[in-house]
Short mmCIF file of C-alpha atoms in Angstrom, two decimals:
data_model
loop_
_atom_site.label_atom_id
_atom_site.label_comp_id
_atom_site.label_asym_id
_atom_site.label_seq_id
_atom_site.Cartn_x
_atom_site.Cartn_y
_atom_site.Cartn_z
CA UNK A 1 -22.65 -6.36 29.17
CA UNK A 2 -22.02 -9.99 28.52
CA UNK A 3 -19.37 -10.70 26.00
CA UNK A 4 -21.84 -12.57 23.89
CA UNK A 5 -24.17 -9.41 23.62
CA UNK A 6 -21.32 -7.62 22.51
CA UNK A 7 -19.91 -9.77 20.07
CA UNK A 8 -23.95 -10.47 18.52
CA UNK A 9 -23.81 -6.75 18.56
CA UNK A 10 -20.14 -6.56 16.61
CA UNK A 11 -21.31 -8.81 14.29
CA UNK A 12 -24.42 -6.93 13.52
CA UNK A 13 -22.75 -3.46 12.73
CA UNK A 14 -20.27 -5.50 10.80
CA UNK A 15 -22.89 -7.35 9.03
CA UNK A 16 -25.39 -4.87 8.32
CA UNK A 17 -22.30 -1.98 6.96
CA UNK A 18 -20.80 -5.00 4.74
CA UNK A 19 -24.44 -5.00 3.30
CA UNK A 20 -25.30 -1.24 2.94
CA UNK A 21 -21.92 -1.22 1.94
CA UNK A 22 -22.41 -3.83 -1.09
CA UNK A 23 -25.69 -2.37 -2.22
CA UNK A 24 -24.43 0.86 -2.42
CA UNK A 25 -21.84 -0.02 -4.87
CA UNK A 26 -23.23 -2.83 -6.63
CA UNK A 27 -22.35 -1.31 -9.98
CA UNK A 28 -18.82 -0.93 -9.06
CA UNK A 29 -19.11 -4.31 -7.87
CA UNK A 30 -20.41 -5.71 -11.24
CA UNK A 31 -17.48 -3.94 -13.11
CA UNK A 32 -14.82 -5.57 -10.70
CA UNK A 33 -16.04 -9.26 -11.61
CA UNK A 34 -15.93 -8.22 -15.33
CA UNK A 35 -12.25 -7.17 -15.32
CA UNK A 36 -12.36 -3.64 -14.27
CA UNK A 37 -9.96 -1.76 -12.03
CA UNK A 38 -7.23 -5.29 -12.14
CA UNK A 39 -4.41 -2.55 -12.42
CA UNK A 40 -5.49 0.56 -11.06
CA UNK A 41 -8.56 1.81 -9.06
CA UNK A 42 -9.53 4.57 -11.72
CA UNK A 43 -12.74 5.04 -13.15
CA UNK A 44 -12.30 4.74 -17.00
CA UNK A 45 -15.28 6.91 -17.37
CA UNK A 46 -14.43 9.78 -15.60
CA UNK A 47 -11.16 9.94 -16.90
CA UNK A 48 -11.68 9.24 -20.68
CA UNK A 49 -8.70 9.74 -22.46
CA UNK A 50 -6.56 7.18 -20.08
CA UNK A 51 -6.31 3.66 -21.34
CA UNK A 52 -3.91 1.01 -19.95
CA UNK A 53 -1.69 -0.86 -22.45
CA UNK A 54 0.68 -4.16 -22.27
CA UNK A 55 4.13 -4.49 -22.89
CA UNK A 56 3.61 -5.79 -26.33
CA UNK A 57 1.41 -2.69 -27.33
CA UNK A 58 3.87 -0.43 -25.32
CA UNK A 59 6.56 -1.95 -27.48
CA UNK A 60 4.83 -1.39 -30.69
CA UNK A 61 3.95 2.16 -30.44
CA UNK A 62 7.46 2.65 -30.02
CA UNK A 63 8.76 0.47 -32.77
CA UNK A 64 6.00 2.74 -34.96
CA UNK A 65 6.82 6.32 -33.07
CA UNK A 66 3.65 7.08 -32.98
CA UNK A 67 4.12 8.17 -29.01
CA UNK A 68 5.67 10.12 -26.65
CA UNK A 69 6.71 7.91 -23.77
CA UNK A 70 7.29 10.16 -20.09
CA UNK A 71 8.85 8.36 -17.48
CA UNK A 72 7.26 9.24 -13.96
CA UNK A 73 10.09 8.47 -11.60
CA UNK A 74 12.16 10.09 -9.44
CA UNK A 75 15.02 12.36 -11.62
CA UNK A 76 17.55 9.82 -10.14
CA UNK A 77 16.29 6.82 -11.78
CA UNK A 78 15.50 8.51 -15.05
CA UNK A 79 19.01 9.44 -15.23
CA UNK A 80 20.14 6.42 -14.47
CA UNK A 81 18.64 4.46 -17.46
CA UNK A 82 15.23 5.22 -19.02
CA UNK A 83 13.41 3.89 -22.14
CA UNK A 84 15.13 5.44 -25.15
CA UNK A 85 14.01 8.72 -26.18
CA UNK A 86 11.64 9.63 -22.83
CA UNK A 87 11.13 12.15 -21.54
CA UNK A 88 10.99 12.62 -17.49
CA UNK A 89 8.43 14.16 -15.11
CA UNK A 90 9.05 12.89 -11.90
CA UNK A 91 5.86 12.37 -10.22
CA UNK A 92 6.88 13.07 -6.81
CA UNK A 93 8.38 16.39 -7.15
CA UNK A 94 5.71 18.00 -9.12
CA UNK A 95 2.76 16.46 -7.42
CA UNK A 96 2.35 19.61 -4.98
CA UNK A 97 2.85 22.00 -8.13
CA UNK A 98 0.11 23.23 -10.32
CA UNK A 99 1.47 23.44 -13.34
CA UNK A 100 3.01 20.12 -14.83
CA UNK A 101 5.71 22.82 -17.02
CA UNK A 102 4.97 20.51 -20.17
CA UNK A 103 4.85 23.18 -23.10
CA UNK A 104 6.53 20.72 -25.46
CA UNK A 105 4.27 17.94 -25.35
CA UNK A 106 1.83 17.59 -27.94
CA UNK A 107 -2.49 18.07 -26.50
CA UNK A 108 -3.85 15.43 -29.48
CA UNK A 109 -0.44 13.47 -29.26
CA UNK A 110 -0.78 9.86 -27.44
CA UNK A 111 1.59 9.70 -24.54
CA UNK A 112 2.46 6.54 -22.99
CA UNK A 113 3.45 7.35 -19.23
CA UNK A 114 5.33 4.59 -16.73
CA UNK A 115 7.17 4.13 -13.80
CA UNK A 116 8.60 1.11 -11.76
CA UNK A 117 6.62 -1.65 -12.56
CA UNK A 118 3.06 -2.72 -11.27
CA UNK A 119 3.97 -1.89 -7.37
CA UNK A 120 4.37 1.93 -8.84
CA UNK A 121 1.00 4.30 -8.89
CA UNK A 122 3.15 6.87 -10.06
CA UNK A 123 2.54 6.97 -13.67
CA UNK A 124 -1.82 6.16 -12.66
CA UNK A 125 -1.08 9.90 -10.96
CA UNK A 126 0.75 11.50 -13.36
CA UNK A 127 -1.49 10.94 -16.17
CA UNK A 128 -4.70 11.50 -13.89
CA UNK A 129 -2.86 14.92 -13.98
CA UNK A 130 -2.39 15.20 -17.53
CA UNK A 131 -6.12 14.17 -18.67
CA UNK A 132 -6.94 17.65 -16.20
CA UNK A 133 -4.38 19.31 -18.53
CA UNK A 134 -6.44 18.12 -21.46
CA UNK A 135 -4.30 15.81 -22.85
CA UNK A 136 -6.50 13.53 -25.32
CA UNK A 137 -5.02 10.49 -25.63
CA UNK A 138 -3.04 9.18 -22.41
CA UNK A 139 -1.65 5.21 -22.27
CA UNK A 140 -0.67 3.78 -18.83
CA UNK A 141 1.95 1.05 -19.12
CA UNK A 142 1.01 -0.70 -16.37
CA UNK A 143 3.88 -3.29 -16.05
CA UNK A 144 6.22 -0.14 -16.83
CA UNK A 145 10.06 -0.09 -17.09
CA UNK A 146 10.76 -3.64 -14.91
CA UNK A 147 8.98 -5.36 -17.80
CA UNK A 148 11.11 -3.62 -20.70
CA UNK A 149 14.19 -3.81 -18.99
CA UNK A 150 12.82 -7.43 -18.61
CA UNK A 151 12.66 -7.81 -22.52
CA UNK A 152 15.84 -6.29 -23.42
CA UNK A 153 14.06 -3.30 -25.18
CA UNK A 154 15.98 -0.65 -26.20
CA UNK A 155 16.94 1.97 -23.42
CA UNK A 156 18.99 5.30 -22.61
CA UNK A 157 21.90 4.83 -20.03
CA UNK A 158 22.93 7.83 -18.10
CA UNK A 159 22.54 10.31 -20.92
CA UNK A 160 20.30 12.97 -18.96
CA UNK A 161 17.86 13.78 -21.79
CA UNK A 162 14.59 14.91 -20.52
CA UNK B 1 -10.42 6.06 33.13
CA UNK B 2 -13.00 9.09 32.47
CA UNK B 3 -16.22 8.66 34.89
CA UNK B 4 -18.33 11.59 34.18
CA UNK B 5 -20.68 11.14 32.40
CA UNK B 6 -20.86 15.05 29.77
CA UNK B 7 -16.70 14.29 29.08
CA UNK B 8 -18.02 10.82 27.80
CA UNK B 9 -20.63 12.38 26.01
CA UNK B 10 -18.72 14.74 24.71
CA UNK B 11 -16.10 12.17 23.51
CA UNK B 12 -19.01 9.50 22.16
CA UNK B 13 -19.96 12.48 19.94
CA UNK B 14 -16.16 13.85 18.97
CA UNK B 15 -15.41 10.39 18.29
CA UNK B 16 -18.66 9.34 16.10
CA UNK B 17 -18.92 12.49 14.65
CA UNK B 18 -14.87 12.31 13.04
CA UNK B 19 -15.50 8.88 11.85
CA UNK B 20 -19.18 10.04 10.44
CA UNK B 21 -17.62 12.86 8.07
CA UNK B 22 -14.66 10.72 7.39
CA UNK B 23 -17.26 7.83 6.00
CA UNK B 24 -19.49 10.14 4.01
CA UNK B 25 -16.40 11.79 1.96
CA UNK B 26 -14.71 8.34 1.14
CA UNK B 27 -18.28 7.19 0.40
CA UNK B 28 -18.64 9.56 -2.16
CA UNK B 29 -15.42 8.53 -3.72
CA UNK B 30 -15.03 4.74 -3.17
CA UNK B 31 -12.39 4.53 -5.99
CA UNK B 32 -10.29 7.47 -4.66
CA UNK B 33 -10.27 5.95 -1.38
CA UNK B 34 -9.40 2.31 -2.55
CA UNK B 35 -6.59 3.86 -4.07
CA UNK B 36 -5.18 4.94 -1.06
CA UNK B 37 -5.74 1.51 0.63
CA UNK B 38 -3.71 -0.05 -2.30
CA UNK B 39 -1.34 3.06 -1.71
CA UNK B 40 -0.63 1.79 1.32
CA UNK B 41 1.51 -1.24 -0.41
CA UNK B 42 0.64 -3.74 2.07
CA UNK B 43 -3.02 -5.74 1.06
CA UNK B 44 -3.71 -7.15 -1.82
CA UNK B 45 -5.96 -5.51 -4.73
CA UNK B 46 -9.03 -7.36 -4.05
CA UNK B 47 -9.25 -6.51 -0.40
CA UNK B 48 -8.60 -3.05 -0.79
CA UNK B 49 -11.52 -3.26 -3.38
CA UNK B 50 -13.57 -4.48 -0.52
CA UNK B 51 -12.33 -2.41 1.94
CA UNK B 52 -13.10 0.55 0.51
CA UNK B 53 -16.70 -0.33 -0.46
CA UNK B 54 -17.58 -1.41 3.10
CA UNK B 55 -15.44 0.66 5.35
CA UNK B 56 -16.67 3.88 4.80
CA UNK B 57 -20.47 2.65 5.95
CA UNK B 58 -18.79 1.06 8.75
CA UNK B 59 -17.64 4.08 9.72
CA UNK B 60 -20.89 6.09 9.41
CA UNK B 61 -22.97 3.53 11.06
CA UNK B 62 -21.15 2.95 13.56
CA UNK B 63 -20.33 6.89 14.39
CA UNK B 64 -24.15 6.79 14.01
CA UNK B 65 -25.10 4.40 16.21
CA UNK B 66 -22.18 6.04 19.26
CA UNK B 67 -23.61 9.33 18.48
CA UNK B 68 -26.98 8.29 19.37
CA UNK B 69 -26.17 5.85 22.08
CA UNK B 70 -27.14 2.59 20.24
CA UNK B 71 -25.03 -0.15 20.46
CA UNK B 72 -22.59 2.15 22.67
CA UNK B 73 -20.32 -0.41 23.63
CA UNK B 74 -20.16 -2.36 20.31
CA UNK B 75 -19.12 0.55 18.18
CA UNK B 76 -16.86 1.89 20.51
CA UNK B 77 -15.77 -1.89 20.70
CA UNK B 78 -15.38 -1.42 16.82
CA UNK B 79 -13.88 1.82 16.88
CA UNK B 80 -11.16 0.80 19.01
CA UNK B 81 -10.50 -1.77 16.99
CA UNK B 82 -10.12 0.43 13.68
CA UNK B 83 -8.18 3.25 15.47
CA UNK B 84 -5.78 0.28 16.50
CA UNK B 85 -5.18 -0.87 13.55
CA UNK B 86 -4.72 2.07 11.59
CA UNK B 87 -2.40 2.96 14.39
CA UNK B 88 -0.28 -0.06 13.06
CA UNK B 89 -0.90 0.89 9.72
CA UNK B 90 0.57 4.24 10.35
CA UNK B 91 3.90 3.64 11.99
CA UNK B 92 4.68 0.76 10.16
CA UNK B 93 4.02 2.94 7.04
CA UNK B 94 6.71 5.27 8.62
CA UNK B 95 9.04 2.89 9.04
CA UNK B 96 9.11 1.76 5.46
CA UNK B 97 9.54 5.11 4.44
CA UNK B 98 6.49 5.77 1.97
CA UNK B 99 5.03 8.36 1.25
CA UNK B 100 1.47 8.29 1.06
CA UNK B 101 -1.78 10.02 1.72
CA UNK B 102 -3.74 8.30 4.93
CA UNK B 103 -7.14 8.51 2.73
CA UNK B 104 -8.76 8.99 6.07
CA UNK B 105 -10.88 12.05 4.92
CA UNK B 106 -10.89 11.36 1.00
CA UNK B 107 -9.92 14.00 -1.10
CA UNK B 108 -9.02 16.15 2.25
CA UNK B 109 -6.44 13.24 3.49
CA UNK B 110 -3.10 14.44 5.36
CA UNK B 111 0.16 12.81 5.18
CA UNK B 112 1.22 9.80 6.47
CA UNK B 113 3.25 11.21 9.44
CA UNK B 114 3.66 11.72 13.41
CA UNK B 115 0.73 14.01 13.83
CA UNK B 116 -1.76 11.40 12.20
CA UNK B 117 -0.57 9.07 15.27
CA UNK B 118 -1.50 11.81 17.77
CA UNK B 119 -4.71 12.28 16.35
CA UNK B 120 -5.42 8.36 16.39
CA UNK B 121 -4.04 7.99 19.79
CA UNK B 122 -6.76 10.83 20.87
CA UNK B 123 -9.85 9.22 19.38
CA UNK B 124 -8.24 6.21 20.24
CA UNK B 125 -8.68 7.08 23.95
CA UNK B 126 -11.68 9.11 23.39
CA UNK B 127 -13.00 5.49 22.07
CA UNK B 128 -11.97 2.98 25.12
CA UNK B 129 -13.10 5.59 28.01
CA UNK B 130 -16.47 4.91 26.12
CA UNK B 131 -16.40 0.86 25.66
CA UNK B 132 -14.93 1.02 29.69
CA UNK B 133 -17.52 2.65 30.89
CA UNK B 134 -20.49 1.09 33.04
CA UNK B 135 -23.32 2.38 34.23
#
């Protein structure tokens, strides 16, 4: 076969999937131009009680108490600082696990989960997990504990709560 | 290189087959699988968007098309190219150190690890012993 045949032939397949591939998920399409999935690939319908917040409405749900914030990373970082008064359930060791072992947190409660920053999918996972557990009102704070430590908010050094 | 003619066909349909039920599961869960692209910490949002709406019918049509001996050459061509790259993908995935899910078989994904570069390298070979051959 002559390499132009093959590469007419390349661009073909890679034409005609790209198309199938487009029409297939135009809606999805249509909801990525209007400012869906910009944080996290996670389909807002299917998992209804998971909203993502910003730093400043992060910031006032805390200044209010009105949530529970859970920190999803690793025990080690929790314990070395954490956003005051979080609690920790480190995504990566309980991902395999069944059972999140959260008897203390409140079902109707709001919960604002976080981890790392906007690099992290941690918290995205851990509160997938939690609106399975029937948790009703779940916030992702997308920009997560780089952007607070960022602003100086008010944090827990080393004090192991959890 | 592999010459006779049943081992190829065996391989054209081992290899299009794989990539035909890998295609349909992340099809049916586009924003699971461009998850694990962004997972992957190394593209940018928007093209793992992309990538995981066209992939997946790259995949089937191409595994398609080598199961049924159209475009033989091309999609193997293809395929080579894919199991390439996501041999690159893999190790250098290793040698940051993350921990991931491939997302090669949606919700049924393995680990990132060594075995996941065996079974590339296989279909991998499968693959070029296909685009090599001549009638």
């Amino acid at each position: 076969m002559k390499p132009k045949k093959l590469f007419y032939q390349v661009v073909f397949i890679l034409a005609f999937s790209s198309i199938l591939g487009i029409v297939a998920n135009f809606p999805l399409i249509e909801k990525y131009f209007k400012g869906e999935y910009r944080y996290s690939f996670l389909s807002l319908e299917k998992y209804s009680s998971i909203t993502f917040i910003t730093l400043a409405e992060a910031e006032e749900l805390f200044a209010r108490r009105e949530a529970l914030f859970i920190d999803s990373r690793s025990k080690e970082d929790f314990r070395a600082s954490h956003i005051m008064e979080a609690k920790n359930i480190p995504f990566e060791t309980h991902k395999e696990r069944k059972d999140l072992n959260v008897p203390s947190l409140p079902l109707e409660g709001t919960l604002v989960v976080y981890c790392d920053g906007s690099e992290c999918q941690s918290s995205v996972e851990l509160a997938k997990r939690l609106h399975k557990m029937d948790f009703k009102d779940i916030r992702i704070f997308f920009s997560g504990w780089a952007e607070w430590v960022r602003k100086g908010l008010p944090i827990s050094l080393e004090n192991d709560k959890k | 290189m592999i010459r006779n003619k049943h081992i190829l066909l065996a391989f054209r349909f081992v290899v299009g087959g794989v990539f035909i039920w890998a295609g349909i599961l992340k099809i049916l869960d586009p924003l699971g699988f461009a998850q694990s692209i962004a997972n992957y910490r190394i593209f940018p949002s928007a093209l793992s968007f992309f990538l995981a709406l066209v992939m997946p019918w790259l995949e089937v049509v191409c595994g398609a098309f080598l199961v049924f001996g159209i475009f033989r050459r091309a999609s193997s061509f293809l395929f080579s190219g894919l199991l390439g790259a996501f041999l690159v993908l893999v190790a250098v995935t290793i040698l940051r150190g993350i921990d991931v899910d491939c997302g090669c078989f949606g919700s049924l994904s393995q680990k990132v690890d060594y075995k996941l570069i065996l079974t590339d390298s296989i279909l991998l070979f499968f693959s070029l012993n296909i685009f090599f051959y001549r009638r």
